[in-house]
Short mmCIF file of C-alpha atoms in Angstrom, two decimals:
data_model
loop_
_atom_site.label_atom_id
_atom_site.label_comp_id
_atom_site.label_asym_id
_atom_site.label_seq_id
_atom_site.Cartn_x
_atom_site.Cartn_y
_atom_site.Cartn_z
CA MET A 1 107.51 74.14 108.25
CA LYS A 2 107.16 76.79 105.53
CA SER A 3 103.69 77.42 104.11
CA ILE A 4 103.68 78.14 100.39
CA SER A 5 101.28 79.19 97.66
CA VAL A 6 101.99 78.02 94.11
CA LEU A 7 100.71 80.20 91.27
CA GLY A 8 100.70 78.22 88.05
CA SER A 9 100.74 74.84 89.77
CA THR A 10 99.93 72.77 86.65
CA GLY A 11 102.71 74.29 84.51
CA SER A 12 106.19 72.77 84.28
CA ILE A 13 107.62 74.91 87.09
CA GLY A 14 104.57 74.39 89.27
CA VAL A 15 104.71 70.62 88.83
CA SER A 16 108.44 70.55 89.64
CA THR A 17 107.82 72.75 92.68
CA LEU A 18 105.25 70.30 94.01
CA ASP A 19 107.68 67.42 93.34
CA VAL A 20 110.17 69.17 95.64
CA VAL A 21 107.46 69.73 98.25
CA ALA A 22 106.50 66.04 98.08
CA GLU A 23 110.11 65.05 98.65
CA PHE A 24 110.29 67.18 101.81
CA PRO A 25 106.83 66.99 103.45
CA ASP A 26 108.32 67.89 106.82
CA LYS A 27 109.58 71.23 105.48
CA PHE A 28 106.76 72.59 103.32
CA ARG A 29 102.99 72.84 103.42
CA VAL A 30 100.93 73.93 100.42
CA VAL A 31 98.13 76.32 101.42
CA ALA A 32 97.01 77.57 97.99
CA LEU A 33 97.24 76.59 94.32
CA SER A 34 96.25 78.44 91.18
CA ALA A 35 96.01 76.90 87.73
CA GLY A 36 94.72 77.47 84.23
CA ARG A 37 92.83 74.84 82.25
CA GLN A 38 94.35 71.53 83.37
CA ILE A 39 91.51 70.71 85.75
CA GLU A 40 92.20 66.97 86.12
CA LEU A 41 95.83 67.61 87.06
CA LEU A 42 94.75 70.32 89.50
CA ALA A 43 92.28 67.90 91.08
CA ASP A 44 95.09 65.40 91.58
CA GLN A 45 97.24 68.10 93.18
CA ILE A 46 94.39 68.99 95.54
CA ARG A 47 94.06 65.39 96.66
CA ARG A 48 97.82 65.07 97.18
CA PHE A 49 98.61 68.38 98.90
CA LYS A 50 95.28 69.36 100.50
CA PRO A 51 95.47 73.16 100.03
CA ASP A 52 93.00 75.47 101.74
CA VAL A 53 92.07 77.28 98.53
CA VAL A 54 92.55 76.78 94.78
CA SER A 55 91.89 79.09 91.86
CA VAL A 56 91.07 78.31 88.24
CA ALA A 57 91.27 80.77 85.36
CA ASN A 58 87.75 80.15 84.02
CA PRO A 59 84.78 80.32 86.40
CA ALA A 60 83.02 77.76 84.18
CA ASP A 61 85.56 75.14 85.32
CA CYS A 62 84.61 75.47 89.00
CA PRO A 63 81.69 72.97 88.97
CA ARG A 64 83.79 70.33 87.17
CA LEU A 65 86.65 70.76 89.63
CA GLN A 66 84.24 70.65 92.57
CA ALA A 67 82.84 67.36 91.30
CA LEU A 68 86.34 65.88 91.00
CA VAL A 69 87.32 66.83 94.57
CA GLN A 70 84.00 66.60 96.36
CA ASP A 71 85.61 64.49 99.07
CA CYS A 72 88.17 67.24 99.82
CA SER A 73 87.72 70.27 102.03
CA VAL A 74 88.90 73.05 99.72
CA GLU A 75 87.63 76.47 98.69
CA ILE A 76 87.45 76.92 94.91
CA VAL A 77 87.70 80.43 93.46
CA SER A 78 88.35 81.77 89.96
CA GLY A 79 89.54 84.60 87.76
CA ILE A 80 92.00 87.32 88.67
CA ASP A 81 90.39 87.80 92.07
CA GLY A 82 90.83 84.10 92.72
CA VAL A 83 94.52 83.99 91.88
CA VAL A 84 95.10 87.14 93.96
CA SER A 85 93.41 85.43 96.91
CA CYS A 86 95.86 82.54 96.50
CA ALA A 87 98.79 84.97 96.28
CA THR A 88 97.72 86.73 99.48
CA HIS A 89 96.61 83.71 101.51
CA PRO A 90 97.06 84.74 105.17
CA GLN A 91 99.12 81.66 106.06
CA ALA A 92 101.39 81.68 103.01
CA GLN A 93 104.95 82.67 103.87
CA MET A 94 106.29 82.27 100.33
CA VAL A 95 104.55 82.56 96.97
CA VAL A 96 105.96 80.67 93.99
CA SER A 97 105.14 82.89 91.00
CA ALA A 98 105.11 80.48 88.06
CA ILE A 99 102.23 81.77 85.93
CA VAL A 100 103.30 82.06 82.30
CA GLY A 101 103.47 85.53 80.79
CA ALA A 102 102.29 88.98 81.87
CA ALA A 103 99.32 87.39 83.65
CA GLY A 104 101.63 86.80 86.60
CA LEU A 105 102.22 90.51 87.27
CA VAL A 106 99.12 91.49 89.29
CA PRO A 107 99.11 88.49 91.68
CA THR A 108 102.87 88.76 92.22
CA MET A 109 102.59 92.43 93.16
CA ALA A 110 99.64 91.59 95.43
CA ALA A 111 101.76 88.96 97.18
CA ILE A 112 104.61 91.42 97.71
CA GLU A 113 102.23 94.03 99.11
CA ALA A 114 100.85 91.36 101.46
CA GLY A 115 104.37 90.81 102.80
CA LYS A 116 105.04 87.44 101.18
CA ASP A 117 108.49 86.26 100.12
CA ILE A 118 108.57 85.51 96.40
CA ALA A 119 110.14 82.62 94.51
CA LEU A 120 110.02 84.21 91.06
CA ALA A 121 109.76 82.00 87.98
CA ASN A 122 107.67 84.53 86.07
CA LYS A 123 110.31 86.67 84.37
CA GLU A 124 107.65 88.81 82.66
CA THR A 125 106.84 90.39 86.02
CA LEU A 126 110.22 92.12 86.10
CA VAL A 127 110.35 92.65 82.34
CA THR A 128 107.12 94.64 82.36
CA ALA A 129 107.27 96.31 85.79
CA GLY A 130 110.81 95.97 87.07
CA ALA A 131 111.07 99.37 88.75
CA LEU A 132 107.66 99.04 90.41
CA ILE A 133 108.30 95.49 91.61
CA MET A 134 111.77 96.14 93.04
CA ASP A 135 110.52 99.29 94.77
CA ALA A 136 107.69 97.27 96.35
CA VAL A 137 110.16 94.56 97.44
CA GLN A 138 112.20 97.20 99.24
CA ARG A 139 109.21 98.94 100.82
CA HIS A 140 107.62 95.76 102.11
CA LYS A 141 110.97 94.21 103.12
CA VAL A 142 110.34 90.87 101.47
CA ASN A 143 112.80 88.46 99.88
CA LEU A 144 112.66 87.90 96.13
CA LEU A 145 114.45 84.70 95.13
CA PRO A 146 114.93 83.96 91.42
CA VAL A 147 113.86 80.53 90.15
CA ASP A 148 115.12 80.79 86.58
CA SER A 149 118.21 78.58 86.49
CA GLU A 150 120.34 81.42 85.08
CA HIS A 151 119.35 83.99 87.68
CA SER A 152 119.57 81.47 90.48
CA ALA A 153 123.12 80.72 89.29
CA ILE A 154 124.02 84.41 89.35
CA TYR A 155 122.40 84.85 92.76
CA GLN A 156 124.52 81.98 94.10
CA SER A 157 127.68 83.24 92.36
CA LEU A 158 127.23 86.68 93.93
CA SER A 159 126.84 85.25 97.43
CA GLY A 160 129.65 86.39 99.71
CA HIS A 161 130.95 88.96 97.23
CA GLN A 162 130.59 92.72 96.87
CA TYR A 163 128.51 94.17 94.05
CA ALA A 164 131.14 96.87 93.57
CA ASP A 165 133.57 94.13 92.52
CA VAL A 166 131.38 92.81 89.68
CA ARG A 167 132.62 93.42 86.15
CA ARG A 168 129.87 91.61 84.25
CA LEU A 169 127.19 88.95 84.37
CA ILE A 170 127.30 86.12 81.83
CA LEU A 171 123.96 84.46 81.15
CA THR A 172 124.31 81.10 79.45
CA ALA A 173 121.84 79.88 76.82
CA SER A 174 121.42 76.47 75.27
CA GLY A 175 120.82 78.13 71.91
CA GLY A 176 117.72 76.00 71.47
CA PRO A 177 117.18 73.71 68.50
CA PHE A 178 118.30 76.25 65.88
CA ARG A 179 121.69 77.39 67.14
CA GLU A 180 123.44 75.96 64.06
CA PHE A 181 120.76 76.86 61.50
CA SER A 182 121.35 79.27 58.63
CA ARG A 183 118.93 82.06 57.72
CA ASP A 184 117.66 79.98 54.82
CA GLN A 185 116.97 77.05 57.13
CA LEU A 186 115.11 79.28 59.60
CA GLU A 187 112.71 80.29 56.84
CA HIS A 188 111.40 76.72 56.76
CA VAL A 189 111.21 75.97 60.49
CA THR A 190 108.15 73.97 61.53
CA LEU A 191 106.23 74.15 64.77
CA GLU A 192 107.32 70.61 65.61
CA GLN A 193 110.97 71.56 65.22
CA ALA A 194 110.58 74.68 67.37
CA LEU A 195 108.94 72.68 70.17
CA ASN A 196 111.76 70.13 70.22
CA HIS A 197 114.15 71.63 72.77
CA PRO A 198 117.40 69.65 73.03
CA ASN A 199 117.98 70.01 76.79
CA TRP A 200 114.95 71.17 78.75
CA THR A 201 111.35 70.02 79.10
CA MET A 202 109.19 73.14 79.35
CA GLY A 203 105.79 74.52 78.42
CA ALA A 204 105.07 75.41 74.80
CA LYS A 205 105.41 79.18 75.13
CA ILE A 206 108.78 79.19 76.89
CA THR A 207 110.05 76.49 74.52
CA ILE A 208 109.32 78.74 71.53
CA ASP A 209 110.93 81.66 73.38
CA SER A 210 114.02 79.51 73.85
CA ALA A 211 114.09 78.70 70.14
CA THR A 212 113.95 82.40 69.18
CA MET A 213 116.21 83.35 72.12
CA MET A 214 113.58 85.85 73.26
CA ASN A 215 113.67 83.91 76.51
CA LYS A 216 117.28 84.98 76.93
CA GLY A 217 116.39 88.54 76.01
CA LEU A 218 113.73 88.61 78.71
CA GLU A 219 116.30 87.18 81.13
CA VAL A 220 118.71 90.01 80.32
CA ILE A 221 116.01 92.51 81.30
CA GLU A 222 115.18 90.48 84.40
CA ALA A 223 118.86 90.38 85.41
CA TYR A 224 119.08 94.14 85.00
CA TRP A 225 116.38 94.62 87.62
CA LEU A 226 117.30 91.76 89.94
CA PHE A 227 120.98 92.61 90.25
CA ASN A 228 121.10 96.34 89.42
CA ILE A 229 123.74 95.78 86.73
CA PRO A 230 123.86 97.99 83.59
CA ALA A 231 122.79 96.24 80.40
CA GLU A 232 126.21 96.76 78.81
CA HIS A 233 127.64 94.55 81.56
CA ILE A 234 125.23 91.68 80.93
CA ASP A 235 126.44 89.26 78.27
CA VAL A 236 124.91 86.13 76.76
CA HIS A 237 126.97 83.06 75.83
CA ILE A 238 125.56 80.06 74.01
CA HIS A 239 126.45 76.94 75.99
CA PRO A 240 124.80 73.92 74.32
CA GLN A 241 125.44 71.51 77.19
CA SER A 242 123.43 73.54 79.77
CA ILE A 243 125.81 72.50 82.56
CA VAL A 244 127.15 75.96 83.46
CA HIS A 245 123.97 77.81 84.33
CA SER A 246 125.51 81.30 84.44
CA MET A 247 128.60 83.15 85.66
CA VAL A 248 129.77 86.32 87.35
CA GLU A 249 133.05 87.93 86.32
CA TYR A 250 134.76 90.11 88.92
CA ILE A 251 137.11 93.06 88.43
CA ASP A 252 140.19 90.95 89.22
CA GLY A 253 139.38 88.59 86.33
CA SER A 254 137.98 85.84 88.54
CA VAL A 255 134.86 84.12 87.18
CA VAL A 256 132.50 82.39 89.61
CA ALA A 257 130.03 79.97 88.05
CA GLN A 258 127.25 77.65 89.22
CA LEU A 259 127.10 74.25 87.56
CA GLY A 260 124.64 71.38 87.71
CA ILE A 261 122.61 68.95 85.68
CA PRO A 262 119.79 70.61 83.68
CA ASP A 263 116.91 70.06 86.11
CA MET A 264 114.69 72.87 87.37
CA LYS A 265 114.21 71.21 90.74
CA THR A 266 117.65 72.52 91.77
CA PRO A 267 116.92 76.28 91.49
CA ILE A 268 113.38 75.71 92.76
CA ALA A 269 114.64 73.96 95.88
CA TYR A 270 117.27 76.65 96.42
CA ALA A 271 114.59 79.37 96.36
CA LEU A 272 112.17 77.45 98.57
CA ALA A 273 114.71 76.58 101.26
CA TRP A 274 116.97 79.66 101.11
CA PRO A 275 119.26 80.31 102.92
CA ASP A 276 119.49 76.53 103.44
CA ARG A 277 119.92 73.79 100.86
CA LEU A 278 117.98 70.57 100.44
CA PRO A 279 119.45 67.09 99.80
CA LEU A 280 117.65 66.51 96.51
CA SER A 281 117.47 63.01 95.08
CA LEU A 282 118.90 64.06 91.72
CA PRO A 283 121.85 62.50 89.88
CA ALA A 284 125.20 64.05 90.76
CA LEU A 285 126.99 66.09 88.11
CA ASP A 286 129.84 63.97 86.74
CA LEU A 287 132.14 66.39 84.95
CA CYS A 288 134.24 63.49 83.70
CA GLN A 289 131.34 62.67 81.41
CA TRP A 290 131.44 66.18 79.95
CA ALA A 291 134.72 66.35 78.07
CA ASP A 292 133.58 69.36 76.04
CA LEU A 293 131.92 72.38 77.63
CA SER A 294 131.70 74.91 74.81
CA PHE A 295 130.73 78.58 74.66
CA SER A 296 130.06 80.98 71.80
CA ARG A 297 128.48 84.37 71.21
CA PRO A 298 124.97 84.43 69.74
CA ASP A 299 124.48 85.71 66.20
CA LEU A 300 122.05 88.59 66.62
CA GLU A 301 121.15 88.49 62.93
CA LEU A 302 119.94 84.90 63.32
CA PHE A 303 118.36 85.63 66.71
CA PRO A 304 116.87 89.12 66.28
CA CYS A 305 114.58 88.68 69.32
CA LEU A 306 117.62 88.87 71.60
CA LYS A 307 118.73 92.07 69.88
CA LEU A 308 115.22 93.54 70.23
CA ALA A 309 115.26 92.83 73.96
CA TYR A 310 118.55 94.68 74.45
CA GLU A 311 117.14 97.60 72.44
CA ALA A 312 113.93 97.69 74.46
CA LEU A 313 115.88 97.68 77.72
CA ALA A 314 118.05 100.55 76.49
CA GLU A 315 114.96 102.53 75.42
CA GLY A 316 113.20 101.96 78.75
CA GLY A 317 109.76 103.31 79.55
CA SER A 318 107.04 101.20 77.97
CA ALA A 319 109.35 99.49 75.45
CA PRO A 320 109.95 96.29 77.48
CA ILE A 321 106.19 95.99 78.10
CA VAL A 322 105.50 96.33 74.37
CA LEU A 323 108.26 93.85 73.55
CA ASN A 324 106.81 91.24 75.90
CA ALA A 325 103.18 91.76 74.86
CA ALA A 326 103.98 91.59 71.14
CA ASN A 327 106.03 88.47 71.71
CA GLU A 328 103.25 86.73 73.63
CA ILE A 329 100.77 87.39 70.82
CA ALA A 330 103.24 86.39 68.09
CA VAL A 331 104.16 83.15 69.85
CA GLU A 332 100.48 82.38 70.43
CA GLU A 333 99.80 82.85 66.71
CA PHE A 334 102.81 80.71 65.77
CA LEU A 335 101.63 77.93 68.08
CA GLN A 336 98.29 78.06 66.26
CA GLN A 337 100.24 77.93 62.98
CA ASN A 338 98.80 81.25 61.80
CA ILE A 339 102.25 82.79 61.21
CA GLN A 340 105.71 81.49 60.34
CA TYR A 341 108.66 81.21 62.72
CA LEU A 342 110.49 84.25 61.34
CA ASP A 343 107.29 86.29 61.57
CA ILE A 344 107.63 86.28 65.37
CA SER A 345 110.52 88.73 65.44
CA SER A 346 109.03 90.71 62.53
CA VAL A 347 105.77 91.27 64.41
CA ILE A 348 107.63 92.36 67.54
CA ARG A 349 109.76 94.83 65.58
CA GLN A 350 106.71 96.35 63.88
CA VAL A 351 104.82 96.77 67.15
CA LEU A 352 107.82 98.42 68.80
CA ASP A 353 108.12 100.78 65.81
CA GLN A 354 104.44 101.72 65.91
CA TYR A 355 104.12 102.20 69.68
CA ARG A 356 105.14 105.60 70.96
CA ASN A 357 107.18 105.16 74.12
CA GLU A 358 105.50 106.18 77.38
CA SER A 359 106.59 106.65 80.98
CA ILE A 360 105.39 104.04 83.44
CA HIS A 361 104.28 105.07 86.93
CA SER A 362 101.85 102.37 88.06
CA ILE A 363 100.63 98.84 87.46
CA ASP A 364 97.63 100.35 85.67
CA ASP A 365 100.06 102.02 83.24
CA VAL A 366 101.70 98.65 82.65
CA LEU A 367 98.37 96.94 81.99
CA HIS A 368 97.27 99.74 79.65
CA CYS A 369 100.45 99.50 77.56
CA ASP A 370 100.27 95.71 77.56
CA ASP A 371 96.70 95.76 76.25
CA ARG A 372 97.42 98.33 73.54
CA ALA A 373 100.51 96.48 72.33
CA ARG A 374 98.56 93.22 72.08
CA CYS A 375 95.88 94.94 70.01
CA ILE A 376 98.49 96.35 67.63
CA ALA A 377 100.14 92.92 67.29
CA ARG A 378 96.83 91.23 66.52
CA GLU A 379 95.95 93.88 63.93
CA LEU A 380 99.32 93.49 62.20
CA ILE A 381 98.97 89.72 62.08
CA ALA A 382 95.40 89.95 60.75
CA GLN A 383 96.54 92.36 58.01
CA GLY A 384 99.26 89.94 56.95
CA ARG A 385 96.93 86.98 56.44
#
């Protein structure tokens, strides 16, 4: 039985992870959970999975949670120290890193340094600190398994092959709800439209990132670090059906792809059980029902966030950190309906232009750049009101 800690247990990935655990109670035991503000859901998870320790973001939520689970034997902690304690739980063999945004960086690094295998759903960890994270993975000899469906697909498509034989990686993207919109139409996008993803059910922030295709841009940066492939050999194809999750093209022209229904339980289960597979109770993929699997190249003028991500990766240094921080602030403001949809990419571009690139040598450097970029983004948005 594998003991796991789930960081971000009340988010969409965390909930799906616990669904997989519940389906295979003889294979997994939950020893720690961390969550944000969904205290009632966390209380239910505590009663179901009986972890040793749980962490909440706000210390003020501890008494309410304690009252909800007073019949359970569980330690309740809070704040960054609390989530780090969950990430480094002595009995945890694998940590599922599913906290949204840059907040997942510190606990993920702590887990690696504690010798835990990582099931990584927090792409921002590699976007902001890719070199530091991959160096720590090597030094501490831990396994890092990607949970994003695209990176899991590439990981599986590389299995049994030689990296020297890879020509390029092809990340597929649904294109979100606006893949067929014109520039004029994008100027009038509403929050409700942006949150209406055609294929996937996800949290609000990642759903907006999918609409802008920043999510795919972050995945390009993540793939660069995960697979040590130059950015010019990482392509993005819009694939509206979300059946082909990504592909690897080899130097002989062969293309190996991983296909499946669009359900995050598949890559989650693959990461949790690796190198084995689990007999999930999901519908089988019936390709006869999919007469048309289509692919196209994204229009970078309509999806400038994807272009900005490629540029930040090429620039290196602090640029990916600034990109991610500015995006998180811009998306947060859009979700609060303080800015328009097209303002998201505009804010990111302005922050990148204003921030002088810096070399990154430590997690403290990352956190410093992240904080400064957020301040610049907030100031720009406030000036525009």
